[in-house]
Each structure stands twice: as C-alpha cells, then as structure tokens.
Coordinates of C-alpha atoms in Angstrom, one line a residue:
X6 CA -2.5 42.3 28.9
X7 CA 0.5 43.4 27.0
X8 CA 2.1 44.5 29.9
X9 CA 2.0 41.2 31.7
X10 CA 2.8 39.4 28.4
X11 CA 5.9 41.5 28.2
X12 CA 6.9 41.0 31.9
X13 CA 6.5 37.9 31.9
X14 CA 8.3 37.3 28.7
X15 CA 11.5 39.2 31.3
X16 CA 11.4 36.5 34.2
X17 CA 14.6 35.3 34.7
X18 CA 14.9 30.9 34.3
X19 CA 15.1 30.9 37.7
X20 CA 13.2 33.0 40.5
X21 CA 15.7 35.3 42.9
X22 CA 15.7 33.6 46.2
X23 CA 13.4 35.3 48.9
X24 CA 13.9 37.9 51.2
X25 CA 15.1 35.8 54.5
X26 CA 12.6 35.2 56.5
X27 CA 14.4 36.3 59.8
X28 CA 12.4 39.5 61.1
X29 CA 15.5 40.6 63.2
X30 CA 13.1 39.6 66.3
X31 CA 10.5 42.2 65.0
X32 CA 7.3 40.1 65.3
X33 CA 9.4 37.6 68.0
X34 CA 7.4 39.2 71.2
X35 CA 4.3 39.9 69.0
X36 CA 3.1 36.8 67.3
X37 CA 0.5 35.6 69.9
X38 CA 3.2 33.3 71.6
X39 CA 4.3 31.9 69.0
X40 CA 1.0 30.6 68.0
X41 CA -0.1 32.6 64.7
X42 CA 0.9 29.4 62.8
X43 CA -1.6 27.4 64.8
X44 CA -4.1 29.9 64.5
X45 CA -4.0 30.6 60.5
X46 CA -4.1 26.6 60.3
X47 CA -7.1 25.9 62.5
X48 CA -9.1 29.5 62.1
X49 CA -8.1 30.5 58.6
X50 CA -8.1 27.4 56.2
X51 CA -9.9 29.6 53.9
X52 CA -6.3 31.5 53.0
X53 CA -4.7 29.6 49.8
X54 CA -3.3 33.0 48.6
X55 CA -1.5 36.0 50.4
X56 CA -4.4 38.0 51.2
X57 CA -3.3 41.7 52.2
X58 CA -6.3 43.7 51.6
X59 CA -7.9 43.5 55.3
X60 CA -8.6 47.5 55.2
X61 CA -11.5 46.3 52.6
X62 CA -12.6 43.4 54.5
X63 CA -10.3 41.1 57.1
X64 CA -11.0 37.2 57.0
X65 CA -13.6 35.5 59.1
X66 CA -12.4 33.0 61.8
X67 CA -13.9 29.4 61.3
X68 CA -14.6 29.1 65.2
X69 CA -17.2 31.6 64.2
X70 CA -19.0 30.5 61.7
X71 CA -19.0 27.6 62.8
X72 CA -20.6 28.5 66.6
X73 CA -23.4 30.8 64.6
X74 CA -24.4 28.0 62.5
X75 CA -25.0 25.8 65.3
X76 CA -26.8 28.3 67.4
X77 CA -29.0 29.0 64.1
X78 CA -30.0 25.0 64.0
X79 CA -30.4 24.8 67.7
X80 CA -32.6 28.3 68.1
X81 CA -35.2 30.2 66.5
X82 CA -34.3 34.1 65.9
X83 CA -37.5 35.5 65.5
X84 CA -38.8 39.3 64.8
X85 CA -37.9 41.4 68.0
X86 CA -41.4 43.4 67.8
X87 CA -43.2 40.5 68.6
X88 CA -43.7 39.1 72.3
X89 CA -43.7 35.7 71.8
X90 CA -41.1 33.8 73.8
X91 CA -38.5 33.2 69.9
X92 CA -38.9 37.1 69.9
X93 CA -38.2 37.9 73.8
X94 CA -35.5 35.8 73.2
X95 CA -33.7 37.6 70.6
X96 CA -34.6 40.7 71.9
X97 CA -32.4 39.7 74.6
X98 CA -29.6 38.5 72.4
X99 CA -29.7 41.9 71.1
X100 CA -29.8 44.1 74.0
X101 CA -26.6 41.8 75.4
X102 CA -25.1 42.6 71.6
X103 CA -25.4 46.3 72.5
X104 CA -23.6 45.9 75.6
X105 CA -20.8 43.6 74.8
X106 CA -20.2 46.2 71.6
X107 CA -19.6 48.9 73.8
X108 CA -17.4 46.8 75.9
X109 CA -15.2 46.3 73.2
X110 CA -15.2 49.9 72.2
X111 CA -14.0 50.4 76.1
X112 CA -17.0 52.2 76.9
X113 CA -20.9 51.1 78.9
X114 CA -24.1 51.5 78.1
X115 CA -23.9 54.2 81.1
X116 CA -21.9 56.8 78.4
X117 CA -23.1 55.5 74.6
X118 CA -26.3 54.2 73.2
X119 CA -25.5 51.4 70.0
X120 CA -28.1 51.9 67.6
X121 CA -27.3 48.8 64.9
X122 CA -27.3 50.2 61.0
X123 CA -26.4 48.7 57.7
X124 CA -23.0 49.5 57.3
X125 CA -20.7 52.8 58.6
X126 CA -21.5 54.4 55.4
X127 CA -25.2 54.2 57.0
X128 CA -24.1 55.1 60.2
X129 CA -22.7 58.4 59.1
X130 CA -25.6 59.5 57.6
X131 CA -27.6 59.0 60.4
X132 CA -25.6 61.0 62.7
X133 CA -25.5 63.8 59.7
X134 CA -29.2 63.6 59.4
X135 CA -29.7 63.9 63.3
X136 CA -27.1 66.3 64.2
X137 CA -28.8 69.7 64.5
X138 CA -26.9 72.2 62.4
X139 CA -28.0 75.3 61.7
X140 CA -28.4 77.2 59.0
X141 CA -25.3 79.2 59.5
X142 CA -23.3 76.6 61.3
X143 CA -20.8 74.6 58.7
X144 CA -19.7 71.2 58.0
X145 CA -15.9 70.3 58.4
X146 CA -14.3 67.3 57.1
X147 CA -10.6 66.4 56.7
X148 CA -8.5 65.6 53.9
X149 CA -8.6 61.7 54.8
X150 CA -11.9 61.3 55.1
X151 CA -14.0 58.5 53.1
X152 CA -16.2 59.6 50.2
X153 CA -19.2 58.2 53.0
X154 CA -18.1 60.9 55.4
X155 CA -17.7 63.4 51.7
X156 CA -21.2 62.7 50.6
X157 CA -22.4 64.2 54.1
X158 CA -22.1 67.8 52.2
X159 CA -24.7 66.8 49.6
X160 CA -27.2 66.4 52.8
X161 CA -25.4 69.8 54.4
X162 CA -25.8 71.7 51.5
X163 CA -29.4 71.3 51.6
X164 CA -29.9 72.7 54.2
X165 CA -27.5 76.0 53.6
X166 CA -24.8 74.9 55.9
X167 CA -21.5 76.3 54.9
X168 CA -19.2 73.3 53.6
X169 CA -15.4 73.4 55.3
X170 CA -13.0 70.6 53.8
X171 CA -10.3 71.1 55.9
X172 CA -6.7 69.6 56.9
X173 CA -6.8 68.0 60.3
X174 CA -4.0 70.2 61.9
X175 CA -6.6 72.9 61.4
X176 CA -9.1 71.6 63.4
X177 CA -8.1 73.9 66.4
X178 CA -8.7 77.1 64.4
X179 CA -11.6 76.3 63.0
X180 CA -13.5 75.4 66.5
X181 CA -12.1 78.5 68.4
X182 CA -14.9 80.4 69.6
X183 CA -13.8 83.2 68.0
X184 CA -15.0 81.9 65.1
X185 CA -18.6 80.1 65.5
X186 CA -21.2 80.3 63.4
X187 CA -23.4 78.5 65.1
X188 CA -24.3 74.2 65.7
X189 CA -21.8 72.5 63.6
X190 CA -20.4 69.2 62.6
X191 CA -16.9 68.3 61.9
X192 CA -16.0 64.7 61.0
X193 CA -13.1 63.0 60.9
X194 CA -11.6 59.4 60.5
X195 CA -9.5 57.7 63.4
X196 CA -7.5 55.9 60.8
X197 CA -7.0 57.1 56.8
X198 CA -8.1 53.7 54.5
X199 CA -5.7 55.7 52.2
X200 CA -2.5 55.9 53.4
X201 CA -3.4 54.3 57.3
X202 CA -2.4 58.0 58.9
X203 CA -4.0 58.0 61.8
X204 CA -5.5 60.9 64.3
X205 CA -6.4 61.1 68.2
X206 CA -9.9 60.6 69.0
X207 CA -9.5 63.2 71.6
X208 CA -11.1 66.1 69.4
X209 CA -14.6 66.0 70.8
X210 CA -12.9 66.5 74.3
X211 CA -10.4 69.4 73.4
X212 CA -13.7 71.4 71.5
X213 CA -16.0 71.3 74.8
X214 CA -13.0 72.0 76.7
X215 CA -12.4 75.2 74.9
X216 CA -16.4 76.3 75.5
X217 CA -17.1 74.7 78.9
X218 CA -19.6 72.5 77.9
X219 CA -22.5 71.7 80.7
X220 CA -25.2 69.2 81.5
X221 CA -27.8 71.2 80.0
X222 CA -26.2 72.2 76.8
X223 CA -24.2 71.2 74.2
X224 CA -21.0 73.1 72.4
X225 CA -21.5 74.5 69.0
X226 CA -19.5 72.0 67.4
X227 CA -20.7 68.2 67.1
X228 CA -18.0 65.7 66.5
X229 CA -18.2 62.4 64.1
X230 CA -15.4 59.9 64.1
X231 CA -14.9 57.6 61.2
X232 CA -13.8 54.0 63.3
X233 CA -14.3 51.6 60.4
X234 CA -10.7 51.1 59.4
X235 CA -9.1 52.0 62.9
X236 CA -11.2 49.7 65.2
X237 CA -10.5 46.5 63.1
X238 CA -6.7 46.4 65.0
X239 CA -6.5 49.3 67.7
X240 CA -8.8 49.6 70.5
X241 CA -10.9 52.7 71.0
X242 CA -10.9 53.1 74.6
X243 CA -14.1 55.6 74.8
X244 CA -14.4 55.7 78.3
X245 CA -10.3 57.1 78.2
X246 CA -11.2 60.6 75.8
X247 CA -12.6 62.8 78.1
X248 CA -16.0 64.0 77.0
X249 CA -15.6 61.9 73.8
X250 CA -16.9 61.8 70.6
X251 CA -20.8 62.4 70.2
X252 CA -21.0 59.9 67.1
X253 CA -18.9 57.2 66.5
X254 CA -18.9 54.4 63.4
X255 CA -18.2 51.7 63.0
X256 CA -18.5 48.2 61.3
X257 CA -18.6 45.3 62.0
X258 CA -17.0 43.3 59.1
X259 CA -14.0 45.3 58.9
X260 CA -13.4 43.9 62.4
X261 CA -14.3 40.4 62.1
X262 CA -14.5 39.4 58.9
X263 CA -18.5 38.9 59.4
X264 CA -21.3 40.0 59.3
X265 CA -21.0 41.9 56.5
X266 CA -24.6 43.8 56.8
X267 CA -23.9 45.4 59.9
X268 CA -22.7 48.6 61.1
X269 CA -23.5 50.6 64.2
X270 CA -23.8 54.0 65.4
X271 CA -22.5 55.3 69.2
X272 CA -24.2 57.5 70.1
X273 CA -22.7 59.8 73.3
X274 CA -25.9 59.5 76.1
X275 CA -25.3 63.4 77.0
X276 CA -25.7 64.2 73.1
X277 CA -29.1 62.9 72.7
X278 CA -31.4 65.5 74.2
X279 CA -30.3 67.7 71.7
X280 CA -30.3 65.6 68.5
X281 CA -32.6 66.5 66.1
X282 CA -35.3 64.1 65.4
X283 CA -35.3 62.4 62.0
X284 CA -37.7 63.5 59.2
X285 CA -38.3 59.8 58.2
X286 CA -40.1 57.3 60.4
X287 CA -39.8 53.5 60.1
X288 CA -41.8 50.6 61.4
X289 CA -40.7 50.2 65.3
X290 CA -39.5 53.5 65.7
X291 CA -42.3 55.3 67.1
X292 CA -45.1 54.7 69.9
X293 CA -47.9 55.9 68.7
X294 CA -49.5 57.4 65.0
X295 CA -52.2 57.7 63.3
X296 CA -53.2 57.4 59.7
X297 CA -55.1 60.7 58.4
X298 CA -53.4 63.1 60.5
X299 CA -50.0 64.1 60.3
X300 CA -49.1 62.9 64.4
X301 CA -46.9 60.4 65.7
X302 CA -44.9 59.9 68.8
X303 CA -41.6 58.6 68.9
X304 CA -40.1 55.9 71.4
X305 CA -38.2 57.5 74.3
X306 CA -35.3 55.0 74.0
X307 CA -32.7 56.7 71.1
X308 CA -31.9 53.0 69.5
X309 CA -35.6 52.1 69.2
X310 CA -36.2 55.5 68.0
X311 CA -33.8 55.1 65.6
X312 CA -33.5 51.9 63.8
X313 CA -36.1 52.0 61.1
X314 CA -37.8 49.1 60.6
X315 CA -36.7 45.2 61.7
X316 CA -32.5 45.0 62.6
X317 CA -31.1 42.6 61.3
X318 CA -31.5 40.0 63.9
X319 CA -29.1 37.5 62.4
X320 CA -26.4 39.4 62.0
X321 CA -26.3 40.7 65.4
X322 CA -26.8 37.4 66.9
X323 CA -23.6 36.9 64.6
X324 CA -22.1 39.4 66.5
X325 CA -21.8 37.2 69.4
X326 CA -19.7 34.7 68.0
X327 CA -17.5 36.8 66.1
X328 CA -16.6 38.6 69.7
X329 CA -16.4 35.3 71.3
X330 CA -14.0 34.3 69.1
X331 CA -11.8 37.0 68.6
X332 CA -11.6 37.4 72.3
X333 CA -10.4 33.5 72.2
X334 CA -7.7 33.5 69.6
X335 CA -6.2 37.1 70.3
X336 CA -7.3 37.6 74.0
X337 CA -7.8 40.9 73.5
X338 CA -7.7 43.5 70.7
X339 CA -4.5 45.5 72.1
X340 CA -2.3 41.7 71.1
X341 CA -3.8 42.5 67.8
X342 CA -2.9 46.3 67.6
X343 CA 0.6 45.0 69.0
X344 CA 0.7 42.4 65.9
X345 CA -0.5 44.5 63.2
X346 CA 2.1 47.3 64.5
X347 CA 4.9 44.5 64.1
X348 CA 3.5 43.6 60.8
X349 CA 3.5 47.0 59.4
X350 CA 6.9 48.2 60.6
X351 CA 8.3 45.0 58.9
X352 CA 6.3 45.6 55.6
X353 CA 7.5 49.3 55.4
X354 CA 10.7 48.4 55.5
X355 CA 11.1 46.0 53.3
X356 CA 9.5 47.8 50.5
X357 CA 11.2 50.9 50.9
X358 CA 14.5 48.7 51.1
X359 CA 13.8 47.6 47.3
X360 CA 15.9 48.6 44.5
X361 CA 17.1 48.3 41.1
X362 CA 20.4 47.4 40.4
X363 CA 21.1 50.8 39.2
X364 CA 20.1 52.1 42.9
X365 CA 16.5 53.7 42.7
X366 CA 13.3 52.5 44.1
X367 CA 11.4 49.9 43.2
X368 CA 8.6 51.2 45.3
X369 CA 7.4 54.2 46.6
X370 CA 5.2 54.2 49.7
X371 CA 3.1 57.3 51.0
X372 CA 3.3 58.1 54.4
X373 CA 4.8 56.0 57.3
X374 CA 7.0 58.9 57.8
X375 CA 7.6 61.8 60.1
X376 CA 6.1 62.3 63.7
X377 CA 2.5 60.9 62.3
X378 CA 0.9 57.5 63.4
X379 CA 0.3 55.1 60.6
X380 CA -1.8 52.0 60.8
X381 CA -1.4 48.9 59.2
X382 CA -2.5 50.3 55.7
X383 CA 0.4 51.2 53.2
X384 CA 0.0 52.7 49.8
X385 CA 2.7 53.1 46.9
X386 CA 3.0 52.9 43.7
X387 CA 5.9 51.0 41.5
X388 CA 8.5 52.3 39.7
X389 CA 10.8 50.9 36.8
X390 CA 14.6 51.3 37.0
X391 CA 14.5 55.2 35.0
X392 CA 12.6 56.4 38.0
X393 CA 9.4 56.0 35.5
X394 CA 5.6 54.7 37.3
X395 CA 3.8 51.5 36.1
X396 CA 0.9 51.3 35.7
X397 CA -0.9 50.1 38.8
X398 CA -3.8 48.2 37.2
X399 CA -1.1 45.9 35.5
X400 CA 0.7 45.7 38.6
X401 CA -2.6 44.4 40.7
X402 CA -3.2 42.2 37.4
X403 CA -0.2 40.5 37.4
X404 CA -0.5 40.2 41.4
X405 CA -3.5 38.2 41.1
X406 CA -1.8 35.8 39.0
X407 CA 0.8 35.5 41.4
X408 CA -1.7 34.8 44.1
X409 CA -1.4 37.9 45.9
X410 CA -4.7 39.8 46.8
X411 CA -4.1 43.8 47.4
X412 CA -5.8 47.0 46.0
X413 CA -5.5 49.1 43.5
X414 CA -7.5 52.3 43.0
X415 CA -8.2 55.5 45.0
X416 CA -9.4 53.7 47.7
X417 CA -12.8 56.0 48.1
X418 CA -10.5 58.6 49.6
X419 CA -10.1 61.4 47.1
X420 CA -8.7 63.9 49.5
X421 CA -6.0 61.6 50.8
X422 CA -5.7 60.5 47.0
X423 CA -5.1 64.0 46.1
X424 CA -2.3 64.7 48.7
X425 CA -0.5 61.7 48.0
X426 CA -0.4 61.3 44.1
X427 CA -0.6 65.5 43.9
X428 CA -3.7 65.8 41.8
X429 CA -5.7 68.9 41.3
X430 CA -9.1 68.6 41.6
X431 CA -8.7 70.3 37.9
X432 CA -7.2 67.6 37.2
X433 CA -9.8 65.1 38.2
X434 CA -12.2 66.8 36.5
X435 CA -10.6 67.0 33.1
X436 CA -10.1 63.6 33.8
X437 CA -14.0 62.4 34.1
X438 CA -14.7 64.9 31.2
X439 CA -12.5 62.4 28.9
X440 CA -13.9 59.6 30.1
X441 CA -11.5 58.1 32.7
X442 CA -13.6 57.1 36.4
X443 CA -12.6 55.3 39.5
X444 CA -12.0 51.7 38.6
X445 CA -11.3 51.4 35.3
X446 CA -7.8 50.7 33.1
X447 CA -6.6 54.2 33.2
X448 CA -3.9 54.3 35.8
X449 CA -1.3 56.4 34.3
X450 CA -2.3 59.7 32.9
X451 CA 0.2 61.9 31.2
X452 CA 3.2 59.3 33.0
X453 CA 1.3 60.3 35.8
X454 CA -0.5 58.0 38.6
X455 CA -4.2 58.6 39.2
X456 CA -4.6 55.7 42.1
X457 CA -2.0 53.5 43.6
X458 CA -1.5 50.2 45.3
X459 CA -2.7 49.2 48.6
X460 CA -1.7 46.6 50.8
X461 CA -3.2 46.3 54.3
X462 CA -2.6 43.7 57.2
X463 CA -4.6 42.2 59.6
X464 CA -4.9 40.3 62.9
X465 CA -3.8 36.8 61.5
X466 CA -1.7 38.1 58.5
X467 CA 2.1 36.7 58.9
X468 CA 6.1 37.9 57.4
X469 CA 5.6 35.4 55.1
X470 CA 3.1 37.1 53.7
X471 CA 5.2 40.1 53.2
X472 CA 8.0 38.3 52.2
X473 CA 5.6 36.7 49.0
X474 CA 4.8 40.5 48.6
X475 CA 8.7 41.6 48.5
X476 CA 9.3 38.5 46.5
X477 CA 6.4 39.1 43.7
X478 CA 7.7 42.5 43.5
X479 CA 11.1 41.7 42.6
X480 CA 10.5 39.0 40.5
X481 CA 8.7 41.1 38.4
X482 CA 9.8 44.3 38.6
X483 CA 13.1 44.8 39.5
X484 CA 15.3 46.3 36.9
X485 CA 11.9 46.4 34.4
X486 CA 12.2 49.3 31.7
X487 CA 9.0 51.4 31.1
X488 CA 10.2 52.0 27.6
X489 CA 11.0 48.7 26.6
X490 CA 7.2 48.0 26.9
X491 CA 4.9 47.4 24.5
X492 CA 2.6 49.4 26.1
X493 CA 2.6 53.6 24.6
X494 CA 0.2 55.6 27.3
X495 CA -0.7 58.8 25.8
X496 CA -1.1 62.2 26.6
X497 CA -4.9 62.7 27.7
X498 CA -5.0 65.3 24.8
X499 CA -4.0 63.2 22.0
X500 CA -6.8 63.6 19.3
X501 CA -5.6 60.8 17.1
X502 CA -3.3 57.8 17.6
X503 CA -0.3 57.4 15.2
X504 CA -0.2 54.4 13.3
X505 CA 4.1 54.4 14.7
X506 CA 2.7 54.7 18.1
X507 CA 3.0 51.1 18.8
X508 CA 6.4 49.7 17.1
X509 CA 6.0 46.0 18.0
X510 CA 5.8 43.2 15.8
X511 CA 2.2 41.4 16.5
X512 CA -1.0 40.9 14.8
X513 CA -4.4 41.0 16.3
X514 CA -5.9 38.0 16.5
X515 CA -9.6 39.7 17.0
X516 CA -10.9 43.1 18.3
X517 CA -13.9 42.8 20.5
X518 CA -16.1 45.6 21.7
X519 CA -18.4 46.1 24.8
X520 CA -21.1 48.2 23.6
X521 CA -23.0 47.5 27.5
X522 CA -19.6 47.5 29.8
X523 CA -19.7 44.2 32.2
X524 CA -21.9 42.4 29.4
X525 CA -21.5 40.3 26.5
X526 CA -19.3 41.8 23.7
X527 CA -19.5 41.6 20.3
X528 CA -16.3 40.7 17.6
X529 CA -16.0 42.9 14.9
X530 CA -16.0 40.5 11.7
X531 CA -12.2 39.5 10.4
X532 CA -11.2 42.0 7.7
X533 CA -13.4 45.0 9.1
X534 CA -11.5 48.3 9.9
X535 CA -13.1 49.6 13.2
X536 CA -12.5 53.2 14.0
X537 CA -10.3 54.3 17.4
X538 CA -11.2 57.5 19.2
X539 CA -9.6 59.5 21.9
X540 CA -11.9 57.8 24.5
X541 CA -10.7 54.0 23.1
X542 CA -12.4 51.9 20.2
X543 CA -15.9 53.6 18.8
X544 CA -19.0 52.3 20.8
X545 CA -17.0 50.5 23.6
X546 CA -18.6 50.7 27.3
X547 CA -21.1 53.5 26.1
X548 CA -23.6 52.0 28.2
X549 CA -23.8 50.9 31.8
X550 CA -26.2 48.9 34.1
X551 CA -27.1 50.3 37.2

C-alpha cells in the first residue's frame, strides 16, 4: 500500500499521451476482417476493463450463453444411465459432444476415444493412474510442465517408478533404446502457461519410430501432452502427428471461456488394449458386480469404463454451444491462432521497446526469443530506472486500479519459474522454511524476484488493449526510483528490524492483525506496543482454513 501511495503520489499532472495506435499493419490481415470491433461489442459486453489474463481463463461469448440457456428451458437433460426417452436424449447430445471434440482437435472417433473429466488437472491423473508403468520404468517430465503434470510423481513414486525431471531438448536421449528400463511415461506440455514456450506434439511419433512399434504392442515409453493452454488459440491437428500422442488433455474453459467443470481425456484407440485398468470403480463404469465378493466386470467401451459416476451432462451439452459459436465468430481456430500470433508479436515489442529516460528497461520479458515458438503468454517483471526489480505484487495491485486484469505469481509452473527468475530449488526451500508460499506479499526476496507478471491474450483481445498495458506501465513506472520508496525489503535473514529502517515521516493510524488469514482481524488497542518478528507482526496468519 505504501508503494502505490508513493507512486501515485509521482504521477505527472497530466498522463503521457499513448503509444499510437497504428500497428504498422501488424494485426491489418489478422483481425477477422476487420470485424474484432463488432465482435468484442456484440459477444463480449462483459469486458469494462483490459482483461489480459486469458492463459487462466479466456472470456465466454454471449451467443453462447445465451443458445445453452434456451436449450436448458426448452429440453430436459436428464441422467444418461437411465433409458427413458430425456436420458436417450442426452445420451445422444453427448456421444455427438465426443465427436464434434475430436473434430476440433483434428482428429475422429476412428483414432481417439474422449472420455469427459473434471478439469485437465483430472485428466492427467487419469492417464497417470491408467498408464501401465512398471516398477523399473520412470516418469519424465519437463521443465515447463504444470504442478498437475508435477504432482504425477507423488502417484509414480508409489509405485517405485524412478522419477526423471528433465529438459525437453533431452527427450531424445532419454527414449533411446539404449536406455530403457522398462513401460514408462514421459509428459510434457504443448504450450508453457509460464513463459508461452511452446513444443511439437510430434514426440509420441518420433519414440515409436525409434522402436517400430506394432499392432499388437506398444513401445516402452507412453506419452502425455499437456493441451490446456496451447489448444485455447492453436489447433492440434492429431490426425497430422504420425502415431500421436497416447493421452492428450485438455479443457474446456481455457478454450471457451465455459464450462468451467469440464475437461477431457483423448485417449489414442491403439493405446487402450494395454492400459491398465483403474483400481477405483465408479457408478456406470462397470457391467456387472456383486456385493460380498470381490468381482466385477468392467464395460468394454474405454469412456464408459472410465468416467466414474454421472458426467456432467450440462456442461457437455454446454459444449455444443460454445463450439457452435466459436466456429461462428472465428470460423475456425487457425484465424484465432493467426490473431493471437499478431497480438503477441505486437505486445512483445512494445514492452521490450520501454525505457527510462536514462536508457534501461522498463520491462523485462522471458522468453519470445531465439529459434523457440512462443504462444500468446508473456511474462516479465518491472524494473525502476537503476536497473532495480519492483515488486510484482504492487505492480499487479496498482494494475487493478488501473483497470487492467493480468497475473502475478509463479503461475503453477515451478520449473519454468525456476529457469526464468534463476531460483534454486535451495532457494525455495529456505524460502517456505521462513514462511514466504505461492501467493502471498513476498515478491522480492533479497532484491530478488520470486514470481513475475503475466499477461496473456486471447481470441477477442485487441492493440488497444496492449496499448492500455504500455500506457499503465509508463504512467507509472517510467523513470520510478526503487530507493526513493518508502518501502525497505529485507534480507530473508534479518533477525530484527531497525527502528531507521523506514526513514519516512508517517504515523500509523492503526495496526490490525489476522490471527485466521482470509478472516476477520482484530485491531490492536491505540497505545499498545505489539511485537514484530522476522516472519511479520506476532500472531498474524498463523492459522489457515482449508
């Protein structure tokens, strides 16, 4: 708060005029015809601020909503494992779901099986918990993946299976036959929600290549791609890898906007005789069982077999309209791909392009450099005019009261974190022993960034939006002096605060601790000294709700 109050206290009497708002023709060829003003007005009335944090969730189209809702008062979705003519129905509505999914994926129902989950995050553990790796096999993952494709080795580990983490240009060393150990699983993401690095989904097709993979068996190593954040603006194109991933997830919000409980698993057809069968069985998953004895037959189709209890019906028929009307503003998803690209180039630019008046950055970005493919994700971090960070939290802060909606954190990506910001995994971990965990106030550490800044673009986002970004950022930032601040960050192994730390004339109105963090606080009485420790005031956020 300090922070902002002292920024703020900076602004000039006047804003600086905006960046212009000519793209150089960047976005002339890709901006659906000319129509993305139409299409934000009509589809999108819900955007009053600049929202750039699609990589968490993109913006649902009011065609959409709109369509489901009337379907919902017009039809009754009813419980697919019933037979009455509600549940045939949408048992129909849902088999069509499956099929127009894969579509989009560029892929049939010939080559991958949907099996509709949660969320990705559920998706990937199902294809962990079905893969069959042995004991002796391992379980690669790559820098950039997601902590959901991370927490896989808690389930791996279990079961004695060596644990790789890897860097993605050493995937081809690791599968060599020369050095199997046996069924593995290596997992990857097609797009880093990081940095936006991308990677070819060709992998699965390279590995069987290298072992000659035939009908009647499958090659040692099993591959998983992580599509969440890659299949919301680039299309997959399945059927155009070869042999192709075996598992593939996805979700569904990311993409549209809505539904926001579901997520899906594809499943490679020529996989499934070899996937191991699930230890837990839920209601519809299984043709026969009995009570007092431990039998039960599975279904023979994989998604029945699969999907544990009811799916979620309403989200699926959902589904429908959110690929109706995507497919009717954007005609397809490569004009979106071709958008976002536009977008992104502009975006990079721009921020790299901002300076102080002394000639350093105001920004630096990760990534979106070099021979590697970026997607519409960009991360950086904000510098003041000595070349000194600030602190992300008050930039997002201050963002928010600008009107601007981005991210600020790690992003769930610790390996891509780690890369990026060049933190040891010592160094998390001396962190957490003080304290400091993902999502709170502590984003500089020893002058030292532990998260960064994220802004991410979407199918409808525009260059105006980037140019409130560029603006925001040079408004309140540009020539800003870190040591003019009233805020003193210090060292993580300070025991005791000097009373000179802070030399700024204020007086505190009230001091307020949160003995339960999220809930009601209580206000030290006026006149009572209350006693600081390393870890912040005594008897703050001890205590947590889960």
């Amino acid at each position: 708060m300090e922070l902002q109050k002292r920024l703020l206290a900076q602004q000039p009497a006047t804003p600086p005029p905006s960046p212009p708002a000519s793209t150089n023709g960047i976005l002339s060829a890709s901006d659906y015809n000319g129509r993305l003003d139409e299409i934000r007005r009509t589809e999108y009335p819900q955007l009053k601020t600049v929202f750039l944090d699609h990589t968490g969730s993109t913006v649902c189209a009011a065609s959409h909503i709109q369509a489901f809702a009337a379907e919902l008062m017009t039809q009754i979705p009813a419980n697919p494992h019933s037979r009455h003519v509600e549940s045939q129905w949408t048992q129909a509505r849902i088999d069509h779901a499956r099929d127009r999914l894969l579509a989009f994926a560029g892929t049939s129902a010939e080559r991958y099986a949907v099996v509709f989950t949660a969320n990705a995050t559920a998706a990937i553990r199902l294809a962990a918990e079905i893969t069959p790796i042995e004991q002796h096999g391992e379980f690669c993952y790559t820098r950039e993946s997601h902590t959901s494709v991370v927490g896989v080795r808690s389930l791996a580990a279990d079961q004695g299976v060596h644990l790789r983490p890897i860097e993605f240009t050493d995937i081809g060393d690791v599968t060599a036959p020369a050095r199997c150990r046996g069924t593995s699983l290596l997992a990857y993401p097609a797009q880093c929600n990081f940095s936006g690095q991308r990677f070819p989904l060709n992998v699965a097709d390279t590995v069987s290549k290298l072992y000659g993979s035939t009908s009647d068996t499958h090659v040692p190593w099993w591959v998983l791609v992580d599509a969440a954040a890659y299949a919301a603006s680039s299309p997959l194109r399945l059927d155009a890898h070869g042999a192709g991933p075996d598992f593939v997830a996805m979700s569904m919000y990311k993409i549209f906007g809505a539904p926001t409980g579901l997520g899906a698993l594809l499943i490679r057809r020529s996989s499934v005789p070899f996937l191991r069968t699930k230890r837990y069985f839920g209601g519809g998953t299984v043709a026969g069982l009995t009570f007092d004895q431990p039998w039960q037959v599975y279904r023979s189709d994989i998604e029945a077999r699969l999907e544990d209890g009811t799916v979620n019906f309403h989200d699926i028929i959902s589904l429908h309209h959110a690929l109706d009307a995507h497919a009717n503003i954007y005609d397809s998803i490569d004009m979106v791909a071709r958008h976002a690209r536009a977008v992104t180039e502009y975006a990079v630019r721009e921020l790299r392009a901002l300076r102080h008046r002394n000639g350093r950055l105001v920004c630096e970005v990760y990534g979106h450099t070099g021979e590697s493919v970026f997607g519409p994700t960009v991360a950086f971090n904000v510098k003041d005019r000595a070349g000194r960070y600030i602190g992300y939290m008050e930039v997002e802060r201050l963002a928010v009261m600008a009107g601007i909606s981005l991210r600020a954190g790690r992003f769930c990506n610790p390996g891509a974190a780690q890369k990026w910001l060049c933190l040891s995994a010592q160094e998390l971990m001396k962190h957490a022993s003080l304290g400091y965990v993902c999502g709170d106030d502590h984003d500089l550490v020893d002058d030292k960034p532990v998260g960064a800044l994220r802004v991410s673009f979407g199918a409808m986002t525009s260059i105006e939006d980037i140019d409130q970004l560029v603006k925001f950022l040079l408004y309140q930032f540009r020539d800003y002096n870190m040591s003019e601040s009233a805020i003193s960050r210090l060292p993580i192994d300070t025991m005791e605060i000097s009373p000179t730390a802070l030399s700024v004339n204020a007086q505190v109105d009230k001091v307020i601790i949160y003995p339960i963090k999220s809930c009601h606080g209580w206000t030290v009485p006026s006149g009572t000294s209350w006693p600081v420790t390393r870890h912040g005031l005594k008897y703050d956020r001890v205590f947590v709700l889960m």
